[in-house]
Tab-separated table of C-alpha atoms and ligand atoms in Angstrom:
chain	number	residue	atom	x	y	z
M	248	UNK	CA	-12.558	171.648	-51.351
M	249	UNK	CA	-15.291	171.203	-48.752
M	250	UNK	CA	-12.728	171.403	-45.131
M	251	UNK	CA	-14.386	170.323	-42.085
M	252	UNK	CA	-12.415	171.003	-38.962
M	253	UNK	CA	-13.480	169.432	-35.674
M	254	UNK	CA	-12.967	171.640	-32.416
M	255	UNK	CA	-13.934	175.092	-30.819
M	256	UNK	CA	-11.230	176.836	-28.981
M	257	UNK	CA	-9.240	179.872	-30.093
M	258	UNK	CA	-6.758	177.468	-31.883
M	259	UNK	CA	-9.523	176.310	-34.380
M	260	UNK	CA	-11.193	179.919	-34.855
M	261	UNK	CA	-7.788	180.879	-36.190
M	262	UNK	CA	-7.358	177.977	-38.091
M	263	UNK	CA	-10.765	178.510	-39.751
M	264	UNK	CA	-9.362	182.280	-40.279
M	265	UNK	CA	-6.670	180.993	-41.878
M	266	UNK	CA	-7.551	178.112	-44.181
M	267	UNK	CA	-10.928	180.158	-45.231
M	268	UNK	CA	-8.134	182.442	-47.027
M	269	UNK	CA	-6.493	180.035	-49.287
M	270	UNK	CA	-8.512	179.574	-52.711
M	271	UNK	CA	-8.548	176.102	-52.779
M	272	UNK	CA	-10.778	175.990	-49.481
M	273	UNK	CA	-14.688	176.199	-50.795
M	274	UNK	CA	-16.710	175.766	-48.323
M	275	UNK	CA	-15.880	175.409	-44.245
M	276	UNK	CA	-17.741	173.555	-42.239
M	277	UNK	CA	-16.420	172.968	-38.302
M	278	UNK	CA	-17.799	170.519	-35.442
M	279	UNK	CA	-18.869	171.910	-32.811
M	280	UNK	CA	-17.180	175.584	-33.275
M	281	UNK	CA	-18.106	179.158	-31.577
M	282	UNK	CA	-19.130	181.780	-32.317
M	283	UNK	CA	-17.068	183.287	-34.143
M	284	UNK	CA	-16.076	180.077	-35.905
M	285	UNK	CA	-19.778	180.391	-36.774
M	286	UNK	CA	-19.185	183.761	-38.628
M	287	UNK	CA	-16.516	182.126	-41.550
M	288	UNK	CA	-17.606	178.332	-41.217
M	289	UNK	CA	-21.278	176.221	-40.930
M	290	UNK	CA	-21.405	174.579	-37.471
M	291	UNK	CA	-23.095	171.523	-36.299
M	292	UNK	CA	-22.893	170.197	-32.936
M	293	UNK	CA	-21.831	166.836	-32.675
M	294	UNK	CA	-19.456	164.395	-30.572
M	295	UNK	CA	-16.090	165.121	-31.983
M	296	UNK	CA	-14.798	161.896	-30.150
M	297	UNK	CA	-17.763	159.880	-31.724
M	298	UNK	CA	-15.833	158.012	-34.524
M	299	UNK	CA	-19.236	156.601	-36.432
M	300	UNK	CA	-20.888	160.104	-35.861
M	301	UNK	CA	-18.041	162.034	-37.401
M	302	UNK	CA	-17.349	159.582	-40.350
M	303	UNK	CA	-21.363	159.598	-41.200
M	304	UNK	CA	-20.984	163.754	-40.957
M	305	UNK	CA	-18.242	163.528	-43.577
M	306	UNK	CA	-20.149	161.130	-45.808
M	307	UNK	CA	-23.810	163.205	-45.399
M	308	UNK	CA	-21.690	166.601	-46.068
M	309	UNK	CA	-19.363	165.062	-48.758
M	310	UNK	CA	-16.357	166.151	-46.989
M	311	UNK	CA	-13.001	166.697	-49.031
M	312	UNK	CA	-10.510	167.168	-46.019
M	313	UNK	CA	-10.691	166.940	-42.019
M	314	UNK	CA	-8.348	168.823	-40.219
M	315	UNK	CA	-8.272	167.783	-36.251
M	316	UNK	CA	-7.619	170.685	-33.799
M	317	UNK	CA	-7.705	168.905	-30.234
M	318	UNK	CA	-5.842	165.807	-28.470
M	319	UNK	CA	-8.509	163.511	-27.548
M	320	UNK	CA	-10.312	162.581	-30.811
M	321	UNK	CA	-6.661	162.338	-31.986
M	322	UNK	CA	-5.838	159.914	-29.223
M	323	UNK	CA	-9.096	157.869	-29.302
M	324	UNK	CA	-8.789	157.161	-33.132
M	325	UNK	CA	-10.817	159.643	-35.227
M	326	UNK	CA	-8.278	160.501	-37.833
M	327	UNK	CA	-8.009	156.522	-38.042
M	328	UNK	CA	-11.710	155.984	-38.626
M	329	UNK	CA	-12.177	158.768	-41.368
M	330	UNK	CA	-8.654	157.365	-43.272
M	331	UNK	CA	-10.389	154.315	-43.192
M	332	UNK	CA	-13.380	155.867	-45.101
M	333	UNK	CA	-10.958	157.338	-47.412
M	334	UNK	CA	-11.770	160.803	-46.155
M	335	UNK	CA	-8.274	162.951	-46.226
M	336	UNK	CA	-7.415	163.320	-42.497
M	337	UNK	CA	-4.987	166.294	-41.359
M	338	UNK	CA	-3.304	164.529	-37.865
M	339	UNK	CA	-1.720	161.534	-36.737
M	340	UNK	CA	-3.358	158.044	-35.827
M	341	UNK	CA	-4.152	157.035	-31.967
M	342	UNK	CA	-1.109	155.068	-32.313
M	343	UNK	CA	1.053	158.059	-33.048
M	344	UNK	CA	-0.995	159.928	-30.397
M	345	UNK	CA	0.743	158.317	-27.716
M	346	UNK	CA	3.242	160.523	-27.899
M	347	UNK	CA	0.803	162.500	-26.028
M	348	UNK	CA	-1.611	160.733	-24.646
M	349	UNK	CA	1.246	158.580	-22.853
M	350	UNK	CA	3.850	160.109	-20.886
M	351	UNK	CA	5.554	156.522	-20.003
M	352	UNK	CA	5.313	155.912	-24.020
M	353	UNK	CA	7.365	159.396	-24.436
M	354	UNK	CA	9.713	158.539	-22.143
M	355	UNK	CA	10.667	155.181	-23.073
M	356	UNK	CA	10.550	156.082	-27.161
M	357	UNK	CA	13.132	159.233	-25.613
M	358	UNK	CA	15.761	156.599	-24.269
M	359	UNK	CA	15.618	154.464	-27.460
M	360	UNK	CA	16.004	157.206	-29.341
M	361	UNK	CA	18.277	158.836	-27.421
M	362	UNK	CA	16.412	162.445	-27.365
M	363	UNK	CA	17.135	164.483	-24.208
M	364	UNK	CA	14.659	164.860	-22.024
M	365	UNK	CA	14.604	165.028	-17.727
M	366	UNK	CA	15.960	161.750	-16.556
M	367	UNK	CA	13.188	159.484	-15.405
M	368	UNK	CA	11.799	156.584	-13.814
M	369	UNK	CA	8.071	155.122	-14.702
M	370	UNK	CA	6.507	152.907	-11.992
M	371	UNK	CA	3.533	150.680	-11.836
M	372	UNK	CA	3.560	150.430	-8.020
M	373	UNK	CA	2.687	152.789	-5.401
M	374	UNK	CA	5.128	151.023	-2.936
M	375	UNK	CA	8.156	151.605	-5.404
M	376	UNK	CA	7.629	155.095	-6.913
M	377	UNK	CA	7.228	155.772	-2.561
M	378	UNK	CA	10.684	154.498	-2.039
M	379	UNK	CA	12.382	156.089	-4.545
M	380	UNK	CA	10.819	159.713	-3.842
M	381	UNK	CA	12.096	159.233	-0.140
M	382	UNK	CA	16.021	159.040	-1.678
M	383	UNK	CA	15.093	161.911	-4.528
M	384	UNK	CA	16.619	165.205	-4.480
M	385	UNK	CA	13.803	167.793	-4.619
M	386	UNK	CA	12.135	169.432	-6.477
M	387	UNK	CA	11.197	166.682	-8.441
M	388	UNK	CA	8.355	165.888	-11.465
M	389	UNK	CA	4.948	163.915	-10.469
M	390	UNK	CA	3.193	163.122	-13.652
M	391	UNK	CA	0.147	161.030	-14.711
M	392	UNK	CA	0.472	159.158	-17.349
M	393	UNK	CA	-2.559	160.103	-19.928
M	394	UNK	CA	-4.491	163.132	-21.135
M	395	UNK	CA	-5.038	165.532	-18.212
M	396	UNK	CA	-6.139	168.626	-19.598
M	397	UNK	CA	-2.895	170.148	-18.343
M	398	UNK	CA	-3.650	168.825	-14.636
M	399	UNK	CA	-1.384	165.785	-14.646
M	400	UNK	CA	1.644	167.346	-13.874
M	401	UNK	CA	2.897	168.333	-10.269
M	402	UNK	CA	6.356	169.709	-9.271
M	403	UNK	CA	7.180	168.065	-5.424
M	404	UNK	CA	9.376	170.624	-2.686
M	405	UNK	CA	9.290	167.889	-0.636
M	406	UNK	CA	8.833	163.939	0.128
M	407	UNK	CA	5.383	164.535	1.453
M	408	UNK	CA	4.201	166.752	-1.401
M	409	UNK	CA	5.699	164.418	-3.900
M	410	UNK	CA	3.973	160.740	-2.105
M	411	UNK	CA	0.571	162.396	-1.742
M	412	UNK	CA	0.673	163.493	-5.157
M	413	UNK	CA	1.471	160.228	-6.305
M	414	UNK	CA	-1.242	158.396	-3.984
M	415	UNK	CA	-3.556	160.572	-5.806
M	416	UNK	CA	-2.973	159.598	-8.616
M	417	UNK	CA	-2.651	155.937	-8.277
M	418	UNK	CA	-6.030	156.524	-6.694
M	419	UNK	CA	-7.375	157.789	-10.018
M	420	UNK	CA	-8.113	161.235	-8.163
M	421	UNK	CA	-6.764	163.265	-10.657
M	422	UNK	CA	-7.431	163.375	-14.207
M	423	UNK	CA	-4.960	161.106	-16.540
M	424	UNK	CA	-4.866	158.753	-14.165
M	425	UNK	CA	-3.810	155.587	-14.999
M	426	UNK	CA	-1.760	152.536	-13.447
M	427	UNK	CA	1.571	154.575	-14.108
M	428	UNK	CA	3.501	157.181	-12.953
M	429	UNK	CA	6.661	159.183	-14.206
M	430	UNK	CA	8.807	161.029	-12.008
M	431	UNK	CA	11.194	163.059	-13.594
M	432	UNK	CA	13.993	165.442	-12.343
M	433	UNK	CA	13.346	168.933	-12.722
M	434	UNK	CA	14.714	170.774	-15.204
M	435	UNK	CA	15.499	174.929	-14.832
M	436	UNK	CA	15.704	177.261	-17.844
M	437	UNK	CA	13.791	178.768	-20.496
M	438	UNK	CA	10.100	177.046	-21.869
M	439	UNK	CA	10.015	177.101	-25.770
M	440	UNK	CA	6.878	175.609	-27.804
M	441	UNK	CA	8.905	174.881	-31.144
M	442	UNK	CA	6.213	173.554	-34.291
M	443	UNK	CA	7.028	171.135	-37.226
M	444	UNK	CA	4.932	169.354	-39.527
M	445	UNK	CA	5.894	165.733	-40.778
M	446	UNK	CA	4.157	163.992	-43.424
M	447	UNK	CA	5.591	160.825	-41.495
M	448	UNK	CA	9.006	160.396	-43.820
M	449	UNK	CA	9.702	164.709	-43.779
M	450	UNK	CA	9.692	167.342	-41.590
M	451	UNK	CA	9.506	170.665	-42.002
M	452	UNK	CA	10.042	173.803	-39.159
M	453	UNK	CA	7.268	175.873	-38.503
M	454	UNK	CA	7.714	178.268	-35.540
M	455	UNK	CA	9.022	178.810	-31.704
M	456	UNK	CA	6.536	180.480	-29.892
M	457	UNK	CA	6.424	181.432	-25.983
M	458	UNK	CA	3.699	180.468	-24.304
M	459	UNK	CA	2.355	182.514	-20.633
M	460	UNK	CA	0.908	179.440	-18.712
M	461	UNK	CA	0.402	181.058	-15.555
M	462	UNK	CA	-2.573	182.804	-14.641
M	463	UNK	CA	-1.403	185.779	-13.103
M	464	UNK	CA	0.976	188.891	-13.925
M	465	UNK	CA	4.661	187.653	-13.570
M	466	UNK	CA	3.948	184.286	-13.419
M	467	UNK	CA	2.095	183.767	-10.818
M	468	UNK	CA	-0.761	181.941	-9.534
M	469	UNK	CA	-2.205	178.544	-10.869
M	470	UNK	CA	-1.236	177.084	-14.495
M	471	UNK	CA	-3.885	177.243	-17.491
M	472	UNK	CA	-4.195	176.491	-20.968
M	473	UNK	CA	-2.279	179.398	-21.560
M	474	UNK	CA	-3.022	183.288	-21.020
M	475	UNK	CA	-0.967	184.676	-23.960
M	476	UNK	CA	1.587	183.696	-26.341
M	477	UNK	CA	4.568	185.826	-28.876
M	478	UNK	CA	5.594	184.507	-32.030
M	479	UNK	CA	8.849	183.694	-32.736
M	480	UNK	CA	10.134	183.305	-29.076
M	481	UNK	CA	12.700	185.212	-27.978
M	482	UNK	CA	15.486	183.420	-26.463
M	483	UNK	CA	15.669	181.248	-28.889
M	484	UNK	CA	18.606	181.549	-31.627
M	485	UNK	CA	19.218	179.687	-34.799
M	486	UNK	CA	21.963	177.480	-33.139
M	487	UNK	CA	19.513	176.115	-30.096
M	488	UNK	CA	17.017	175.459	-33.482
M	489	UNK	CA	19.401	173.509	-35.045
M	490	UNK	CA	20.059	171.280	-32.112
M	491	UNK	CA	16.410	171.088	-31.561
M	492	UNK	CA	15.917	169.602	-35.270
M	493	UNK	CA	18.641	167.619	-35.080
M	494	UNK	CA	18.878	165.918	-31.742
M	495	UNK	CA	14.791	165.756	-30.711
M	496	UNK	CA	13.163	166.303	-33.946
M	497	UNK	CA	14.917	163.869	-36.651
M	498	UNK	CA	15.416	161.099	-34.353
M	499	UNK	CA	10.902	161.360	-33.363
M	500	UNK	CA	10.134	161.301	-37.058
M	501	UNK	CA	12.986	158.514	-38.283
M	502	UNK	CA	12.196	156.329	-35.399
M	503	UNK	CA	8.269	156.807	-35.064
M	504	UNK	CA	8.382	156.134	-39.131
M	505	UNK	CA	10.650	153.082	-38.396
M	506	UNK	CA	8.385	151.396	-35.469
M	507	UNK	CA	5.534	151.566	-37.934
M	508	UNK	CA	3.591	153.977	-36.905
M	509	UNK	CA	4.981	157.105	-39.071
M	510	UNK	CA	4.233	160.748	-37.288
M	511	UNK	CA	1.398	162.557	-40.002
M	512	UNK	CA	0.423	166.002	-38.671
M	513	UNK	CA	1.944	168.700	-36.546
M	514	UNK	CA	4.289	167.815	-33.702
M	515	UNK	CA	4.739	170.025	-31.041
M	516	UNK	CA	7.882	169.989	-28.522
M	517	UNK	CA	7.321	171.343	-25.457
M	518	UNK	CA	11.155	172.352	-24.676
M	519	UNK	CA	12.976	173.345	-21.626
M	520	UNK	CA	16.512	175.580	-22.697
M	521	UNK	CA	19.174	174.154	-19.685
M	522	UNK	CA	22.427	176.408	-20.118
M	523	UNK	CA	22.168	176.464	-24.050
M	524	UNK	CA	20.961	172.975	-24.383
M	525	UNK	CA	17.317	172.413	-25.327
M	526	UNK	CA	15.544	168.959	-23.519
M	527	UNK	CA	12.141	167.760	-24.562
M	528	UNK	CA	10.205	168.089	-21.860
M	529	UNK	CA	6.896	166.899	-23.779
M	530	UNK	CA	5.160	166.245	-26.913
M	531	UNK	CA	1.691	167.388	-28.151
M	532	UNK	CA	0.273	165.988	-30.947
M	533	UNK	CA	-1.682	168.992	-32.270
M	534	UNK	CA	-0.845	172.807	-32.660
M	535	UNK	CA	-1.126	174.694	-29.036
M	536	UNK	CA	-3.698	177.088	-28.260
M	537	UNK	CA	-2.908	179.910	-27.935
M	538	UNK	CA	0.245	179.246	-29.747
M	539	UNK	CA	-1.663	178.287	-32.478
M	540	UNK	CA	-3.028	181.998	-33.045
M	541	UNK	CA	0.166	183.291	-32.993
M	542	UNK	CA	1.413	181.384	-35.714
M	543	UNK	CA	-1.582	181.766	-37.892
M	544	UNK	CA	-1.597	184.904	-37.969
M	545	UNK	CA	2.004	185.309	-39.350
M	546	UNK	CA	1.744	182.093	-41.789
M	547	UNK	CA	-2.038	183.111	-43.413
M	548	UNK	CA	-3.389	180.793	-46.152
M	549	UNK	CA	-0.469	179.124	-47.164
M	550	UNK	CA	-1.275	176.819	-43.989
M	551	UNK	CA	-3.990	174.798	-45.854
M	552	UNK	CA	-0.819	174.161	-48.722
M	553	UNK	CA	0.915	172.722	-45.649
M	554	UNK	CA	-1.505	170.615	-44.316
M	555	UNK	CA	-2.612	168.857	-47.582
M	556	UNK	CA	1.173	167.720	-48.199
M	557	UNK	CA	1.402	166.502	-44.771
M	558	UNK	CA	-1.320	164.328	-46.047
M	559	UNK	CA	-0.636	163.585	-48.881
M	560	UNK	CA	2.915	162.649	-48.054
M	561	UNK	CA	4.448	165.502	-50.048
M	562	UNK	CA	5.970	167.650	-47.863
M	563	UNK	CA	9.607	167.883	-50.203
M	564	UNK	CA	7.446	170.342	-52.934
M	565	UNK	CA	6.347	172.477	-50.004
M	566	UNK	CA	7.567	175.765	-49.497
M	567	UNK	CA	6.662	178.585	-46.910
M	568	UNK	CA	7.018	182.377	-46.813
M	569	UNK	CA	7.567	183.972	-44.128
M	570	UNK	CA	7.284	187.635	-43.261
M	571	UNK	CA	9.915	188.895	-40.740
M	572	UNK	CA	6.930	189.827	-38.864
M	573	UNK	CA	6.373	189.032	-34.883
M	574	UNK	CA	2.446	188.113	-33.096
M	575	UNK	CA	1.089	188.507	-29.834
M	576	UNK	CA	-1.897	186.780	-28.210
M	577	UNK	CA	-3.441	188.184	-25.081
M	578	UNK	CA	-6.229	185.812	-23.820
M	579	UNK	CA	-9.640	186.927	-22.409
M	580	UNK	CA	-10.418	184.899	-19.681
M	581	UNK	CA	-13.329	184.710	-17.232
M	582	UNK	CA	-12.541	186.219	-13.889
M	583	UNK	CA	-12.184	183.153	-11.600
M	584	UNK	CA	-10.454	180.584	-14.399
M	585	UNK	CA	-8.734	178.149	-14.182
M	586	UNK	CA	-10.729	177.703	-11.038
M	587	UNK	CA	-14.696	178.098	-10.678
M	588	UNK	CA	-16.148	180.601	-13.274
M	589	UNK	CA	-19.441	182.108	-14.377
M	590	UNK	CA	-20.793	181.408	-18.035
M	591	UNK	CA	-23.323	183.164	-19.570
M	592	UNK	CA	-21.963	186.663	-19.627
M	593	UNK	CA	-22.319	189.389	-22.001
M	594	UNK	CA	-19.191	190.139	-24.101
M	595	UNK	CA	-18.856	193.878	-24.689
M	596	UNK	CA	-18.961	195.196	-28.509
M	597	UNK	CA	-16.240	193.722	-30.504
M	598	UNK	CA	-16.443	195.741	-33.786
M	599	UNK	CA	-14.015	198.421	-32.338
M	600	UNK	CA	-11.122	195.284	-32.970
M	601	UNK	CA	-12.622	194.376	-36.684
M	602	UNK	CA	-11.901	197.419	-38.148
M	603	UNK	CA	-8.077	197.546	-37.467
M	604	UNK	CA	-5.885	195.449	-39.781
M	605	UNK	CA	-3.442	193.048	-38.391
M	606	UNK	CA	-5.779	192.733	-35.507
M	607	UNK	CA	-7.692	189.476	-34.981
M	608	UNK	CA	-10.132	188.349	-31.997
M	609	UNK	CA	-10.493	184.757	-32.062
M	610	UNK	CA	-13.293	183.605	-30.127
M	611	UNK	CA	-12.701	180.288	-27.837
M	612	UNK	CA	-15.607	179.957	-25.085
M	613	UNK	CA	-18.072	181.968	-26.426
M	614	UNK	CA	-21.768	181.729	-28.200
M	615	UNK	CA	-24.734	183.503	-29.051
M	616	UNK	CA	-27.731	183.827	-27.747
M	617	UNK	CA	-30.932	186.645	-28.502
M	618	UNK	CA	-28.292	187.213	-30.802
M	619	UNK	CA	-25.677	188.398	-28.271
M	620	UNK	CA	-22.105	187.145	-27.857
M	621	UNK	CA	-22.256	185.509	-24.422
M	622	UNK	CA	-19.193	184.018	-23.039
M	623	UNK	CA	-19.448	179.822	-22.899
M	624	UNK	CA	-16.188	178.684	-21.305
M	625	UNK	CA	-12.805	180.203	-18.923
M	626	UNK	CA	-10.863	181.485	-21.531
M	627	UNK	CA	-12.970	183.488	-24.053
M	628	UNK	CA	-11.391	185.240	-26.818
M	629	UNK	CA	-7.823	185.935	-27.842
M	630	UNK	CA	-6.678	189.323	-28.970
M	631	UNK	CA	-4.057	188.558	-31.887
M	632	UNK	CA	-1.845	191.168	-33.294
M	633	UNK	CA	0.847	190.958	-35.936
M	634	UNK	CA	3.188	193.884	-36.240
M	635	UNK	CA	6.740	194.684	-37.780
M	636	UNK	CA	8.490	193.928	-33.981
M	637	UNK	CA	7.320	192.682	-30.771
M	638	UNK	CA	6.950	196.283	-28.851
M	639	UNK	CA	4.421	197.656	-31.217
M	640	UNK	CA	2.359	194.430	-31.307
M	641	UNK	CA	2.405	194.589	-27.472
M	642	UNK	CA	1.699	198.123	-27.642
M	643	UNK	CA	-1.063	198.108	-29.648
M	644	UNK	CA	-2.533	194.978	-28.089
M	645	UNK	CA	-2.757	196.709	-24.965
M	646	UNK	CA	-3.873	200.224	-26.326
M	647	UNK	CA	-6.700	198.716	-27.739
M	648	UNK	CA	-7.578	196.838	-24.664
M	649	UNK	CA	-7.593	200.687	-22.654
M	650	UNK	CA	-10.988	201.121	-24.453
M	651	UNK	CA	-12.663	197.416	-24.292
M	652	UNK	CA	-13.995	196.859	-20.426
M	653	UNK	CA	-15.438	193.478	-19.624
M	654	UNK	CA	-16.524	193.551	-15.974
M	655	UNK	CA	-16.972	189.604	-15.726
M	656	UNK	CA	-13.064	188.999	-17.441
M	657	UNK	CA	-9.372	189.133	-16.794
M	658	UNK	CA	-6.450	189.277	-18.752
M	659	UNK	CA	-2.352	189.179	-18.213
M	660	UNK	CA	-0.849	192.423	-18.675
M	661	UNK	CA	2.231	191.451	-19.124
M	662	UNK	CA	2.025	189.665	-22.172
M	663	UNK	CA	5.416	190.105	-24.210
M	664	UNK	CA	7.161	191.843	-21.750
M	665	UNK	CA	10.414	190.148	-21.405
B	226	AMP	P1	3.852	168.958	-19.335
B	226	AMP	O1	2.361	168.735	-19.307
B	226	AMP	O2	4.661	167.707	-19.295
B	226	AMP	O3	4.281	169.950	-20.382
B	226	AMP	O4	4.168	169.770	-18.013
B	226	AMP	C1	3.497	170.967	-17.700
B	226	AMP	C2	4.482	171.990	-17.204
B	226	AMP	O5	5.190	171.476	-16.081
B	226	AMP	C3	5.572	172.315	-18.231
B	226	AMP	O6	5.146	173.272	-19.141
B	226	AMP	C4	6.674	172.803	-17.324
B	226	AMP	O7	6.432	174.139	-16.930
B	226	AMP	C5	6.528	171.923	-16.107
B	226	AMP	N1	7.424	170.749	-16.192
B	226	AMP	C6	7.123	169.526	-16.671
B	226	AMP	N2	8.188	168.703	-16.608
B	226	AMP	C7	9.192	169.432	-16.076
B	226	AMP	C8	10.540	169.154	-15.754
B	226	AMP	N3	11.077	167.945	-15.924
B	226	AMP	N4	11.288	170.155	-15.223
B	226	AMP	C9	10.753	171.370	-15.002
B	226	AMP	N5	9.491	171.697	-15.273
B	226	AMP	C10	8.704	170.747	-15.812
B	227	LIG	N1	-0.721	176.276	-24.593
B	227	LIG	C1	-0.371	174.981	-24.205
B	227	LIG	C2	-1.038	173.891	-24.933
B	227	LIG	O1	-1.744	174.096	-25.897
B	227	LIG	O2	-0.864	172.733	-24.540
């Protein structure tokens, strides 16, 4: 098969890792990719969002099977244009999307559904969402409605907090800004990222994984993409899975299937664990980064398997294996991200890493140039290591990391320490 996958974060470099290892896979190609994607697949830089461009790609490259890696060509209709062409598309239509793309749409499919999630209210007017904050009980939720690259989403102290948040975004200040907003109560406990992928009628589990959103050691300082990420998350027993599949998972697929727009690709719940009782706090309609590592890492080959009968609507003859095996991501980030960042430096010899097994770097912003690995974007590369527990995969991670120094980088150290 020739596989094309569109993206170039960590989360693609380790799918590329992964699918490259199944037989069936041929040739790799990936749009736009890093470098390190560039190592294991033929890049080409092109608009991933650019339906026409992408579909002519496919057709010029006689493409077998797309497999989408980010949100927004998901949510502006890619996989939709290349179906249309007939080309086998791994990830759900825009429609689907919207269980991203829309936090209003989440909500309201929640209630109808009857999934738990934070209790909620979804205005349209500034002058309505200001007099219910001044009655709320704080903190409380601010959220934009659309794609925000992780910046749509505010937690209030205070009445003042919460109204200038919501002025700003009714102002179209801050990204995802539409003519909604959802404020939400705020839910304590434990964050899970739990995996499953549907083939719209079937579901089946993949992994928990814990993600480390804030920048800093202990939790501290802005959010980011992520900064690290264990696989299986602790915390998170077979009975709180079981209620996840059964009270947030079945009802998404049954009723997404049943409102016509069936749920193709992999779903992930962002969850919040309230005394025992897991809540959907959101959905993402693509595998996280760097969640994504972790799990690739663990699940290998077999992924591509997975993928196909997603599309082909076939997921009741799949099977998986898993190891009783446990990964940890630490991500290399540039010193200053999520905030203002330099690009353009040198990244210290990696071959150190490629020589141990079980150890994977997967590149995110980086690329070459004099052919040098230069870094390209905030978060750079993600050290991935799979071991027989969590302690020696943290211990090893951060042995090896003793003897790597990258002057213009930062990383968490307490990745896995919980
Ligand atoms: P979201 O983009 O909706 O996942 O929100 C980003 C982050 O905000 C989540 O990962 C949580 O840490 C936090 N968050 C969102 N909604 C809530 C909520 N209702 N209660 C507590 N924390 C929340
Ligand atoms: N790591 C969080 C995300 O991918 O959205």
């Amino acid at each position: 098969m020739r596989i094309l996958i569109l993206g170039s974060g960590g989360r693609e470099h380790s799918l590329a890792w992964a699918i490259a290892q199944n037989p069936i896979c041929e040739k790799l190609f990936c749009i736009p990719g890093n470098a390190g994607i560039s190592k294991i697949a033929e890049c080409f830089d092109v608009d991933i969002n650019n339906q026409r461009l992408i579909v002519d790609f496919c057709i010029k490259k006689e493409i077998d099977f797309v497999v989408i890696g980010p949100e927004a060509p998901l949510a502006s209709g890619v996989s939709d244009a290349l179906r249309n062409q007939n080309i086998k598309t791994f990830g759900p239509s825009k429609m689907a999307s919207k269980l991203e793309s829309s936090k209003s749409f989440t909500k309201s499919f929640c209630k109808k559904a009857n999934i738990p999630t934070a209790d909620f209210q979804i205005f349209s007017s500034l002058e309505l969402a200001i007099k219910y904050i001044s009655k709320a009980e704080f903190p409380i939720v601010i959220k934009a409605d659309g794609l925000a690259s992780g910046k749509g989403v505010f937690i209030a102290s205070n009445s003042y907090e919460a109204i200038e948040k919501t002025k700003e975004i009714f102002n179209g200040v801050v990204d995802g800004s539409g003519n909604k907003v959802v404020i939400e109560e705020f839910l304590h406990g434990q964050e899970v990222s739990y995996f499953v992928l549907s083939d719209g009628k079937r579901f089946i589990p993949i992994c928990s994984v814990q993600d480390y959103k804030k920048a800093f050691d202990g939790d501290l300082g802005p959010n980011t993409g992520g900064m690290g990420a264990i696989c299986p998350a602790p915390h998170f027993p077979p009975e709180i899975e079981n209620k996840v599949l059964k009270n947030i998972i079945k009802p998404t697929i049954e009723k997404m299937k049943q409102q016509g727009t069936p749920y193709i690709g992999v779903l992930y719940a962002g969850l919040m664990i309230s005394n025992g009782e897991p809540y959907l706090i959101e959905y993402n309609v693509r595998f996280g980064d760097p969640e994504c590592q972790a799990i690739m890492v663990r699940i290998g080959g077999q992924i591509l398997d997975l993928l196909l009968h997603c599309c082909e609507g076939t997921l009741d003859n799949a099977s998986t294996k898993w190891a009783q095996d446990h990964s940890l991501v630490i991500v290399l980030a540039s010193k200053g991200y999520p905030d203002r960042y330099k690009i353009g430096s040198h990244i210290p010899n990696l071959k150190n890493f490629q020589s141990e097994s079980n150890v994977e770097i997967f590149h995110a912003g980086t690329s070459i140039k004099n052919r040098k690995i230069i870094s390209s974007g905030g978060r750079v590369l993600n050290l991935t290591v799979k071991a027989n527990n969590l302690q020696d995969a943290r211990e090893r991670a951060y042995n090896l990391l003793k003897e790597w120094h990258w002057k213009e980088g930062y990383f968490r150290k307490d990745i896995g320490l919980i």
